[in-house]
mmCIF file with all atom_site columns, C-alpha atoms in Angstrom:
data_model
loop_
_atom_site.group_PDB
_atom_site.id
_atom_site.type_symbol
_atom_site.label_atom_id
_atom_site.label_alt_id
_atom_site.label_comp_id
_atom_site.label_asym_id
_atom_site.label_entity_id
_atom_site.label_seq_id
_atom_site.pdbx_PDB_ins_code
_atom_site.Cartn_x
_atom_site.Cartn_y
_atom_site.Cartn_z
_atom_site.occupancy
_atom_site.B_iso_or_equiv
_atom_site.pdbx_formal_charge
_atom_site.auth_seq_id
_atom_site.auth_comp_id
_atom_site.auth_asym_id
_atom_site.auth_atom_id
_atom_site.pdbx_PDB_model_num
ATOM 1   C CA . UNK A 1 1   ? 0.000   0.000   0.000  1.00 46.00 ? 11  UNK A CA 1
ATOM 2   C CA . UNK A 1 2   ? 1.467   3.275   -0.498 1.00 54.00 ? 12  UNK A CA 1
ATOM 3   C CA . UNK A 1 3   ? 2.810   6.021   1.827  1.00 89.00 ? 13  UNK A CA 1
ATOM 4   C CA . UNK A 1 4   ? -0.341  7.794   2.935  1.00 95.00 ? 14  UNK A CA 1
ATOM 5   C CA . UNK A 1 5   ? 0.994   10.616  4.488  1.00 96.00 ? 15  UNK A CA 1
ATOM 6   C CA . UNK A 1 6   ? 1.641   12.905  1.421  1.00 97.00 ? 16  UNK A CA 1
ATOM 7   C CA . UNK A 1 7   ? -2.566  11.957  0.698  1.00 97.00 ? 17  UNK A CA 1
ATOM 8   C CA . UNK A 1 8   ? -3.171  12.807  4.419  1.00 97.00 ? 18  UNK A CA 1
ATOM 9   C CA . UNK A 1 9   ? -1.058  16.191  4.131  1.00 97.00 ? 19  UNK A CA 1
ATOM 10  C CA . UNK A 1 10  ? -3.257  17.092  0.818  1.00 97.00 ? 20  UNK A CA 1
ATOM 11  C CA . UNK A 1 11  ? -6.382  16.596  2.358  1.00 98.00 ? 21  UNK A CA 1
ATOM 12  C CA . UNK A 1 12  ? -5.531  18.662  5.130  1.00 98.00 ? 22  UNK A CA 1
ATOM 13  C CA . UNK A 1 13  ? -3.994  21.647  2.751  1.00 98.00 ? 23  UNK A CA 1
ATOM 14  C CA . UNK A 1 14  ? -7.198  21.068  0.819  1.00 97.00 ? 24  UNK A CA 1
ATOM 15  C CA . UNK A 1 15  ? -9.225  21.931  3.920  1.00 97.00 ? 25  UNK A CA 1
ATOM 16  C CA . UNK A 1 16  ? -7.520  24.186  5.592  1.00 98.00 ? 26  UNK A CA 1
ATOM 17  C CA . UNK A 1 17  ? -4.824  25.739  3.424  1.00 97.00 ? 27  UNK A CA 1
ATOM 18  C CA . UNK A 1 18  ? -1.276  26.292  3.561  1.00 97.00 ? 28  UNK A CA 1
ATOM 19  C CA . UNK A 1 19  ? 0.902   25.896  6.879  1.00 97.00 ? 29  UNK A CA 1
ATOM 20  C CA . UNK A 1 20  ? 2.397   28.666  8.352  1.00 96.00 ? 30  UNK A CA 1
ATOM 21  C CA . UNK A 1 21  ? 4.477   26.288  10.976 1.00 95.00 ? 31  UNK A CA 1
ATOM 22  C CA . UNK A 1 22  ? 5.087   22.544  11.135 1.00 94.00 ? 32  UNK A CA 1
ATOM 23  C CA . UNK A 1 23  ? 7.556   20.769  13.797 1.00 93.00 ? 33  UNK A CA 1
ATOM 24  C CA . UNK A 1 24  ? 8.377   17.599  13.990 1.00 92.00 ? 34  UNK A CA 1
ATOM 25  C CA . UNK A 1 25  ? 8.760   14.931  17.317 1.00 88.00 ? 35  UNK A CA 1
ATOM 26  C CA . UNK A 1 26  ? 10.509  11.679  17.614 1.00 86.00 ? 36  UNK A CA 1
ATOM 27  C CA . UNK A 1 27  ? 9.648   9.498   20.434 1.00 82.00 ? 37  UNK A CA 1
ATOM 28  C CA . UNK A 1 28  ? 11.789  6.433   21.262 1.00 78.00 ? 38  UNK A CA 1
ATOM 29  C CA . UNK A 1 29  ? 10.377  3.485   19.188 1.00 76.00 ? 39  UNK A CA 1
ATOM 30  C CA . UNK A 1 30  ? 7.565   5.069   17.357 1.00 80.00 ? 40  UNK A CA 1
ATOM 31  C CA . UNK A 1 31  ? 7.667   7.158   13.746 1.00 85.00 ? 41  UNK A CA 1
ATOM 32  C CA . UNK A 1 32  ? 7.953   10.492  13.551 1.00 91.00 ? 42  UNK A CA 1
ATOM 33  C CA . UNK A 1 33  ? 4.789   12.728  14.532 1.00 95.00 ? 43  UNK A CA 1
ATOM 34  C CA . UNK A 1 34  ? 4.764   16.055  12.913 1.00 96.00 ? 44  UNK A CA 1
ATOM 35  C CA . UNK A 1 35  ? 2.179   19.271  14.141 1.00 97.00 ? 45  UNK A CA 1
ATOM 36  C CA . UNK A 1 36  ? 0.862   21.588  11.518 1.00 98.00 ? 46  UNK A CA 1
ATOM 37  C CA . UNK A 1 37  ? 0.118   25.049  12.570 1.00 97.00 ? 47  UNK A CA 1
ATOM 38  C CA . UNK A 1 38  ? -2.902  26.762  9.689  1.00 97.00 ? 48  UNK A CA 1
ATOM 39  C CA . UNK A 1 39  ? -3.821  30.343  10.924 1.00 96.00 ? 49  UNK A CA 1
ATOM 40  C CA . UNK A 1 40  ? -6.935  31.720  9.589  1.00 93.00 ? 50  UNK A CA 1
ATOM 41  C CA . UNK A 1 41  ? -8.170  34.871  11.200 1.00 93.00 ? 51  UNK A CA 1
ATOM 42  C CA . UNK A 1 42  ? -8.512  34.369  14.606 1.00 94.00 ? 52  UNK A CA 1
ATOM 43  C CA . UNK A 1 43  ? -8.404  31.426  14.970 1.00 96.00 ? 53  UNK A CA 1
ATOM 44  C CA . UNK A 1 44  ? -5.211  28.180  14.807 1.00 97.00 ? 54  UNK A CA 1
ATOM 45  C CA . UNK A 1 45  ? -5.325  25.103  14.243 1.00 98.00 ? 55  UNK A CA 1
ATOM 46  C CA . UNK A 1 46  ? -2.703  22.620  14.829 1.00 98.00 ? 56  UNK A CA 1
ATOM 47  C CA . UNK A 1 47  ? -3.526  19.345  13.268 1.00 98.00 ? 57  UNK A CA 1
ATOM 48  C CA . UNK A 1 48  ? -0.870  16.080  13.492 1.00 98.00 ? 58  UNK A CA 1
ATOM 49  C CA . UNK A 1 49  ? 0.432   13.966  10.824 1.00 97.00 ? 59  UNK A CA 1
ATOM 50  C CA . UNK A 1 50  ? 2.133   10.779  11.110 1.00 95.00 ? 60  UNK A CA 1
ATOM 51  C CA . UNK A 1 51  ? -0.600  9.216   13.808 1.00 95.00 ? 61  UNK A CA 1
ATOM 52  C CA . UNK A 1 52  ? -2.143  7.334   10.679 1.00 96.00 ? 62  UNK A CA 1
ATOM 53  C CA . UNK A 1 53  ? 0.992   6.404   8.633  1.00 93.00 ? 63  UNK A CA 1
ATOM 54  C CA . UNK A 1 54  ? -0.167  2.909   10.614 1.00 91.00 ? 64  UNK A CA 1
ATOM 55  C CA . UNK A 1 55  ? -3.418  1.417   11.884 1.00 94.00 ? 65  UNK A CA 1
ATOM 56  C CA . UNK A 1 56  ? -4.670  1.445   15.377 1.00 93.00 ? 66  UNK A CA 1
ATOM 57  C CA . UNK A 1 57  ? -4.830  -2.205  16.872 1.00 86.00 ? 67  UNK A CA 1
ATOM 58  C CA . UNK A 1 58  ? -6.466  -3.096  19.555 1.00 75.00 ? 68  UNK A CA 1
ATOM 59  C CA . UNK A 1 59  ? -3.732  -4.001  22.539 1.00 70.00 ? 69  UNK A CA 1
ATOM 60  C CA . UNK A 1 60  ? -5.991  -7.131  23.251 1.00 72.00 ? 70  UNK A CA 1
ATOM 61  C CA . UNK A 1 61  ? -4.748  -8.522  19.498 1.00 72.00 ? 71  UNK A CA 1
ATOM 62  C CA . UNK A 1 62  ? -2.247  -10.970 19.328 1.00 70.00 ? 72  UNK A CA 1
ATOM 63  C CA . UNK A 1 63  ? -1.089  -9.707  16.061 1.00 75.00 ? 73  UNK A CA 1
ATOM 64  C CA . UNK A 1 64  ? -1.174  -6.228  14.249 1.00 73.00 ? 74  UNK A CA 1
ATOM 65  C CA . UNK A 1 65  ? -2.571  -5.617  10.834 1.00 77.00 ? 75  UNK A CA 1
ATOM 66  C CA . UNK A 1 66  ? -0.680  -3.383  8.709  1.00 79.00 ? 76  UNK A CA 1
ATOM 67  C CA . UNK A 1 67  ? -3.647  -2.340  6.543  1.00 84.00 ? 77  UNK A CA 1
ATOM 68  C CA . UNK A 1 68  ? -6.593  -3.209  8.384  1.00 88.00 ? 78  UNK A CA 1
ATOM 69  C CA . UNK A 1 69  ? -7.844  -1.119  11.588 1.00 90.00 ? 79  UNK A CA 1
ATOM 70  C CA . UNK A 1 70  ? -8.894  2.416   12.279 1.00 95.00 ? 80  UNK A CA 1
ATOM 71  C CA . UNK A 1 71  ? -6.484  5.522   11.176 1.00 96.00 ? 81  UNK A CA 1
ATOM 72  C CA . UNK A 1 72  ? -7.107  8.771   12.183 1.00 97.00 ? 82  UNK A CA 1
ATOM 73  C CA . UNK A 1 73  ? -5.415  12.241  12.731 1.00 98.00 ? 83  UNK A CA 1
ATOM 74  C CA . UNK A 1 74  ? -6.262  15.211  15.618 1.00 98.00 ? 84  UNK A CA 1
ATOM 75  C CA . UNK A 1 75  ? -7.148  18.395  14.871 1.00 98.00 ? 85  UNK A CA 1
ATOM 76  C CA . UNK A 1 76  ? -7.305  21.580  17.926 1.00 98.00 ? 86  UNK A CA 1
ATOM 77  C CA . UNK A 1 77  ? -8.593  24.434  17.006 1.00 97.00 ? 87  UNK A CA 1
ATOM 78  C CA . UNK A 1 78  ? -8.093  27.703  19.473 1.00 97.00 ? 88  UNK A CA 1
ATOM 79  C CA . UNK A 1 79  ? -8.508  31.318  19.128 1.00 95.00 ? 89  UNK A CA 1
ATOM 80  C CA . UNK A 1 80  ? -5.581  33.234  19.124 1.00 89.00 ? 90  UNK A CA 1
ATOM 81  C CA . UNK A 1 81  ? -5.481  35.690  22.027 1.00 82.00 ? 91  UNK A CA 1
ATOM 82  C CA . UNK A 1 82  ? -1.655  36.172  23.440 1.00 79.00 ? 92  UNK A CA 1
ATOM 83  C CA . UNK A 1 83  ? -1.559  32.879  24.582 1.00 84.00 ? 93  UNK A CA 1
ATOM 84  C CA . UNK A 1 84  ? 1.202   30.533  24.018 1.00 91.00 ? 94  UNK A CA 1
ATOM 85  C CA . UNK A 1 85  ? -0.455  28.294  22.785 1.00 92.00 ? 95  UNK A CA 1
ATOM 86  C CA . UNK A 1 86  ? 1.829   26.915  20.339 1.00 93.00 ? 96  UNK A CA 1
ATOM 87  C CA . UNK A 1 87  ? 3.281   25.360  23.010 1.00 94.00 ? 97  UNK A CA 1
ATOM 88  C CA . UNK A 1 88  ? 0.617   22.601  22.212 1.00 95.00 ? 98  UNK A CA 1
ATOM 89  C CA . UNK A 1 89  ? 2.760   20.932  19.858 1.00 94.00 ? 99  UNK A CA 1
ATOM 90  C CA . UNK A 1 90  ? 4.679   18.301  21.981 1.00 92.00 ? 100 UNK A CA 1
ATOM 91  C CA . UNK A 1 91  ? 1.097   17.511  24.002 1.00 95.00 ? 101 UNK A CA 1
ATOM 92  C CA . UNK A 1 92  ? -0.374  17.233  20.382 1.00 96.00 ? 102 UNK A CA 1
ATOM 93  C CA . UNK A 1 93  ? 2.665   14.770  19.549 1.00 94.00 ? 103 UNK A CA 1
ATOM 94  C CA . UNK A 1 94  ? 2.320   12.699  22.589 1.00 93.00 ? 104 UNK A CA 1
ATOM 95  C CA . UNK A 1 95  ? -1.344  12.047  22.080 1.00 95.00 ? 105 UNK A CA 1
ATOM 96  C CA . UNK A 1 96  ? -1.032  11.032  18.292 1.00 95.00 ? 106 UNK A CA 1
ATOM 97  C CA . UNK A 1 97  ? 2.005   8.533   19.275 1.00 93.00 ? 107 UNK A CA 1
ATOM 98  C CA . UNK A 1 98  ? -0.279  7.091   22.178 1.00 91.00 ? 108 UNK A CA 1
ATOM 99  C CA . UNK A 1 99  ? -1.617  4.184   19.563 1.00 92.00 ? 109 UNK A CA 1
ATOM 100 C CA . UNK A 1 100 ? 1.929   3.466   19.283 1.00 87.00 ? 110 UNK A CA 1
ATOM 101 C CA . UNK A 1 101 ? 3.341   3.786   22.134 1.00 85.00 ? 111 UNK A CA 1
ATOM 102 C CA . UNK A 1 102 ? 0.173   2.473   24.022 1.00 86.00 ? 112 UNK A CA 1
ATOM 103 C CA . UNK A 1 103 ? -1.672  0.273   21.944 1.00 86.00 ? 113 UNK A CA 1
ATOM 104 C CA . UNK A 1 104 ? -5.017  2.647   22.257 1.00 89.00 ? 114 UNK A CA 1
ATOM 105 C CA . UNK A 1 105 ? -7.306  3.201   19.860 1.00 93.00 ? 115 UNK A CA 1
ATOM 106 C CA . UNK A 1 106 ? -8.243  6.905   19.786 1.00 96.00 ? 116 UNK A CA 1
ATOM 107 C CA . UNK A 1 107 ? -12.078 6.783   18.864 1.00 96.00 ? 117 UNK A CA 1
ATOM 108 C CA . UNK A 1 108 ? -15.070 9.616   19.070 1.00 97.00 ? 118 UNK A CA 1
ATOM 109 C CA . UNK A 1 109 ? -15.777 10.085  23.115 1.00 97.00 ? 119 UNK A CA 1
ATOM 110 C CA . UNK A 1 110 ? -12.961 9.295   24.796 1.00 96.00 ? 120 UNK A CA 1
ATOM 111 C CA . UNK A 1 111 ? -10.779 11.445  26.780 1.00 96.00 ? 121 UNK A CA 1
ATOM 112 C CA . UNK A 1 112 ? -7.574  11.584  26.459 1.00 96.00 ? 122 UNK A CA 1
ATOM 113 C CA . UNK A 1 113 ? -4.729  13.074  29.231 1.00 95.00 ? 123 UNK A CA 1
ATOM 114 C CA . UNK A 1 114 ? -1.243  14.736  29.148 1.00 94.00 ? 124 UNK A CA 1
ATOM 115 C CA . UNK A 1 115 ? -0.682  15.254  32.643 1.00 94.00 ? 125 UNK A CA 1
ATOM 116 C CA . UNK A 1 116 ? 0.081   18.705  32.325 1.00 95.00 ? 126 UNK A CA 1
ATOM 117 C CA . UNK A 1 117 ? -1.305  22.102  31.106 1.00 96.00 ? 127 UNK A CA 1
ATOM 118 C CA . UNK A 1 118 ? -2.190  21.325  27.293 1.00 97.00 ? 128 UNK A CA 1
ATOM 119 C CA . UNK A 1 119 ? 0.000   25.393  27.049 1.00 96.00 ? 129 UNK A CA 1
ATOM 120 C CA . UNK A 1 120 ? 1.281   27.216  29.505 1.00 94.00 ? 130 UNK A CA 1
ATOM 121 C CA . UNK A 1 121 ? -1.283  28.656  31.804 1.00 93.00 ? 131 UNK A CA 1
ATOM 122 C CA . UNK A 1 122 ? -4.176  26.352  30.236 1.00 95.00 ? 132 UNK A CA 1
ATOM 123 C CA . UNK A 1 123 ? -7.061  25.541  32.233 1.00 95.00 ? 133 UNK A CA 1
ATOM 124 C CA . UNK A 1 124 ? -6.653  21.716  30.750 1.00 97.00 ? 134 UNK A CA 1
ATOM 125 C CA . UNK A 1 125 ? -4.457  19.149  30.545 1.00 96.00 ? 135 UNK A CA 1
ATOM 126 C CA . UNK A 1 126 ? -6.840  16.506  28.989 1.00 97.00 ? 136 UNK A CA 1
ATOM 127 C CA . UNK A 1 127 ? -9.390  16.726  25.626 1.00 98.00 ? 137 UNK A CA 1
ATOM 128 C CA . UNK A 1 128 ? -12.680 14.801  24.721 1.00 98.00 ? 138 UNK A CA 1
ATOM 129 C CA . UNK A 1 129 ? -11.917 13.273  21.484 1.00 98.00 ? 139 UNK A CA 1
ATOM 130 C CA . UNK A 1 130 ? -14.998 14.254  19.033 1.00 97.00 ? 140 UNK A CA 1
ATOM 131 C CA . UNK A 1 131 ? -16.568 13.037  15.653 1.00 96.00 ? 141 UNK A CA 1
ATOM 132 C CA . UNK A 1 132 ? -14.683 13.299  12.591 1.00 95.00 ? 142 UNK A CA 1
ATOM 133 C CA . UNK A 1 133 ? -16.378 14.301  9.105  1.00 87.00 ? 143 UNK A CA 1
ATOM 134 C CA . UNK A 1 134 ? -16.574 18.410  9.903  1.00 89.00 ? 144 UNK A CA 1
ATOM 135 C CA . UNK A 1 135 ? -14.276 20.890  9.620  1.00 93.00 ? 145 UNK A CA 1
ATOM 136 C CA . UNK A 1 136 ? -11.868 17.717  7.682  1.00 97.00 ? 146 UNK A CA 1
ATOM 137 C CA . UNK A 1 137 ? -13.361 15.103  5.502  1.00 96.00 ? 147 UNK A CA 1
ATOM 138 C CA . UNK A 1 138 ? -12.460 11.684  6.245  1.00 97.00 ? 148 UNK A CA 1
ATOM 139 C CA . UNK A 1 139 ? -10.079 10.723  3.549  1.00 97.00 ? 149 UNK A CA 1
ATOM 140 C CA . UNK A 1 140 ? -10.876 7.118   1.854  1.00 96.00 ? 150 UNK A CA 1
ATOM 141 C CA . UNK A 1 141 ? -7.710  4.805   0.990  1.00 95.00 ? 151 UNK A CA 1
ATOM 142 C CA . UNK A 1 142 ? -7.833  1.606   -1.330 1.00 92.00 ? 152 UNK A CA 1
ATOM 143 C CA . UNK A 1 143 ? -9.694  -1.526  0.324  1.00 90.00 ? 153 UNK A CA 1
ATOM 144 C CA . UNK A 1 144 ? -8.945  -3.067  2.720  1.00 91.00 ? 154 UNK A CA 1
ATOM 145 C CA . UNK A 1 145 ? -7.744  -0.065  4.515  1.00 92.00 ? 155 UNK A CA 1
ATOM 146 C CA . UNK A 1 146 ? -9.718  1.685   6.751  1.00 94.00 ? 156 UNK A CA 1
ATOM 147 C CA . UNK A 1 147 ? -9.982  6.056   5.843  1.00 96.00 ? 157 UNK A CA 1
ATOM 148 C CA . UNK A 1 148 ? -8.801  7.931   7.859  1.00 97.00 ? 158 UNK A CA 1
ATOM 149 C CA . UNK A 1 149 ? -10.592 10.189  10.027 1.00 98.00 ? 159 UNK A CA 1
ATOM 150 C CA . UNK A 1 150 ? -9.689  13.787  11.200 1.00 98.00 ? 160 UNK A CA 1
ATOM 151 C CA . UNK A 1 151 ? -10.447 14.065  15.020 1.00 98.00 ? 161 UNK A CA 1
ATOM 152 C CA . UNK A 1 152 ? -11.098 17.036  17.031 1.00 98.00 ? 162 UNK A CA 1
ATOM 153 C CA . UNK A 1 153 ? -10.293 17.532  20.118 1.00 98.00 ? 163 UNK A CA 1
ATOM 154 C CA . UNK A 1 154 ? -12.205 19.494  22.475 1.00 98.00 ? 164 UNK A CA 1
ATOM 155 C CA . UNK A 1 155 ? -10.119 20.870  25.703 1.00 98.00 ? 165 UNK A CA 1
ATOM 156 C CA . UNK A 1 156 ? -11.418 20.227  28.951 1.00 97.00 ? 166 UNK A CA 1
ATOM 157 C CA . UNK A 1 157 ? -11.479 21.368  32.581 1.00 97.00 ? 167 UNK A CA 1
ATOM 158 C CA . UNK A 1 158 ? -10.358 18.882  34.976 1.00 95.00 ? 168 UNK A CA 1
ATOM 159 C CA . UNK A 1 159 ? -14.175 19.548  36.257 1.00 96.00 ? 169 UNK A CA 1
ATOM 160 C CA . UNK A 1 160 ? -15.426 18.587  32.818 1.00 97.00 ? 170 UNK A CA 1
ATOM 161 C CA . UNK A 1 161 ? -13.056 15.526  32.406 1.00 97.00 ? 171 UNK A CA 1
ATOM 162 C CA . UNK A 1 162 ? -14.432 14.290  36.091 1.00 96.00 ? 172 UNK A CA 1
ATOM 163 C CA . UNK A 1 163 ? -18.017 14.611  35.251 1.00 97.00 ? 173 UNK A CA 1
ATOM 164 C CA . UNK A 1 164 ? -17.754 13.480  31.274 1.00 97.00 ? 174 UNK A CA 1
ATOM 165 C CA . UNK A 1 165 ? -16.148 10.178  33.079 1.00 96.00 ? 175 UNK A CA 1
ATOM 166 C CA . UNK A 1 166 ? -19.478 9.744   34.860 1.00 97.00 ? 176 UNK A CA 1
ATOM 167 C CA . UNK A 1 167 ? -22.223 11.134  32.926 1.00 97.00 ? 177 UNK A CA 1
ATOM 168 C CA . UNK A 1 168 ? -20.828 10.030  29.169 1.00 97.00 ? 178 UNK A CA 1
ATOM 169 C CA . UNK A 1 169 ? -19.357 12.618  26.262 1.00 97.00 ? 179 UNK A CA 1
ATOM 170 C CA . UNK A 1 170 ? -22.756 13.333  24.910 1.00 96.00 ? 180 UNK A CA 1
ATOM 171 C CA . UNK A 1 171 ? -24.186 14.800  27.878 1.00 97.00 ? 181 UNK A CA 1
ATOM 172 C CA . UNK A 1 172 ? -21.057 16.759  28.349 1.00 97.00 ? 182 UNK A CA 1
ATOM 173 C CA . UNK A 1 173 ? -21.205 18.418  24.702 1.00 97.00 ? 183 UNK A CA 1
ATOM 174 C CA . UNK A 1 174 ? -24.949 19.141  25.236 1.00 96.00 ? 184 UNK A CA 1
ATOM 175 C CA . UNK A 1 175 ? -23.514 20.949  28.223 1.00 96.00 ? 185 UNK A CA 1
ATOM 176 C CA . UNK A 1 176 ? -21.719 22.695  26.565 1.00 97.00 ? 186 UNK A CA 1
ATOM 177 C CA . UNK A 1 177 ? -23.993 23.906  23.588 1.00 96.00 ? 187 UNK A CA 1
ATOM 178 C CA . UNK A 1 178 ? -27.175 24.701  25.858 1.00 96.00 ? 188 UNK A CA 1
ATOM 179 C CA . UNK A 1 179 ? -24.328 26.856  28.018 1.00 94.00 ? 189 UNK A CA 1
ATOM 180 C CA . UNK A 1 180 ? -22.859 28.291  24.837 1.00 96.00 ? 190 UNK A CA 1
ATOM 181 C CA . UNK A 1 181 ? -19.266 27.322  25.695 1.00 96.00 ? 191 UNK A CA 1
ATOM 182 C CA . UNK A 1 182 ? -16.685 28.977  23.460 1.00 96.00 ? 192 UNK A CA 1
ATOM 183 C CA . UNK A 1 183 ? -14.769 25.460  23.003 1.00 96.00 ? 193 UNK A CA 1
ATOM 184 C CA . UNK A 1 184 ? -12.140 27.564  21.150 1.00 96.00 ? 194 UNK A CA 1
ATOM 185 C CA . UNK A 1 185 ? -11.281 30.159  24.243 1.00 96.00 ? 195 UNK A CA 1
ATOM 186 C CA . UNK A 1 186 ? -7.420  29.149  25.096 1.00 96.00 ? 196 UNK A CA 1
ATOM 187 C CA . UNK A 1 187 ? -8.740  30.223  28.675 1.00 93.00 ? 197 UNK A CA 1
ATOM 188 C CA . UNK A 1 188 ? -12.191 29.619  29.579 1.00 95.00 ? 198 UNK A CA 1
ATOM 189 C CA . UNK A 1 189 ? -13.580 28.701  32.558 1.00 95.00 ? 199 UNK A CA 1
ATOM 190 C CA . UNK A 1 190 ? -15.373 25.261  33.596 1.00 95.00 ? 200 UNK A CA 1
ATOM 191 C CA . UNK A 1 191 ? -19.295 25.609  32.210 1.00 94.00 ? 201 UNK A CA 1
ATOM 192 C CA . UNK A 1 192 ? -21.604 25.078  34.674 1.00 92.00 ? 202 UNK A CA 1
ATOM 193 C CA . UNK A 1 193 ? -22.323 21.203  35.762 1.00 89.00 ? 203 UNK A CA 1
ATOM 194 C CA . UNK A 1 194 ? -24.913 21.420  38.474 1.00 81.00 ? 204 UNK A CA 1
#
């Protein structure tokens, strides 16, 4: 099967334009994980390539298929506002060599961790992984292979990630939409969870 990183890299140009930063992070044992930083307006997004160069396997498996199995890529999107939050790139990195380094499968609802503030000063260290198909089509390889699908991630409050862990991802995004939650604010606050 060929490389499909370049086709990865075009879908993402395709639907969010040219680049204005990349970087690039090795972790012992895994491939290389590149960030892409696209700046439109006010608002960045940093989306990863290299997570789907292979397929997710489940860790239960007692042998990984190269073609077969999900693929996917993250995509945070954050208003710019004086924060650093470029600072996002080796957090983005560590979460897209997680199926690697791990053996998890990154799918729609769960949350995933870094342990520390996702930027400096960020009110979140963790993100609720969300649908793909939106703001990045899924991108269809040759059968057998699965496409591969553009996640967002949604940054959450140590509050949210406590209460999404009990009451389930949907009934934290309808939280969010009936409160009117600027997901994109770099600094908001915890919305209300009575």
């Amino acid at each position: 099967m060929a490389d499909v990183l370049p086709l990865v890299e075009a879908r993402l140009r395709a639907a969010l334009g040219e680049p204005d930063a990349r970087a690039a992070v090795t972790f012992l044992g895994t491939d290389r994980i590149e960030v892409l930083r696209f700046t439109e307006g006010d608002v960045v997004r940093y989306a990863t390539l290299g997570m789907s160069a292979q397929p997710m396997t489940d860790p239960t498996a007692a042998l990984a298929d190269p073609v077969k199995g999900p693929r996917a890529e993250l995509v945070l999107s954050v208003r710019a506002s004086g924060t650093d939050t470029d600072k996002v790139l080796r957090p983005l990195a560590v979460l897209a060599a997680s199926p690697q380094v791990e053996g998890l499968v990154v799918a729609p609802g769960a949350s995933l961790d870094v342990g520390e503030p996702l930027w400096p000063g960020a009110p979140f260290t963790s993100v609720l992984v969300a649908e793909s198909g939106g703001l990045v089509e899924d991108l269809d390889l040759d059968p057998p292979a699965d496409p591969v699908r553009f996640l967002p991630l949604l940054p959450m409050t140590a509050n949210e990630a406590a209460w999404k862990r009990v009451h389930g991802a949907g009934a934290l995004q309808e939280r969010w939409l009936s409160g009117g939650t600027d997901l994109r604010d770099p600094q908001r606050k915890s919305v209300s969870l009575d």
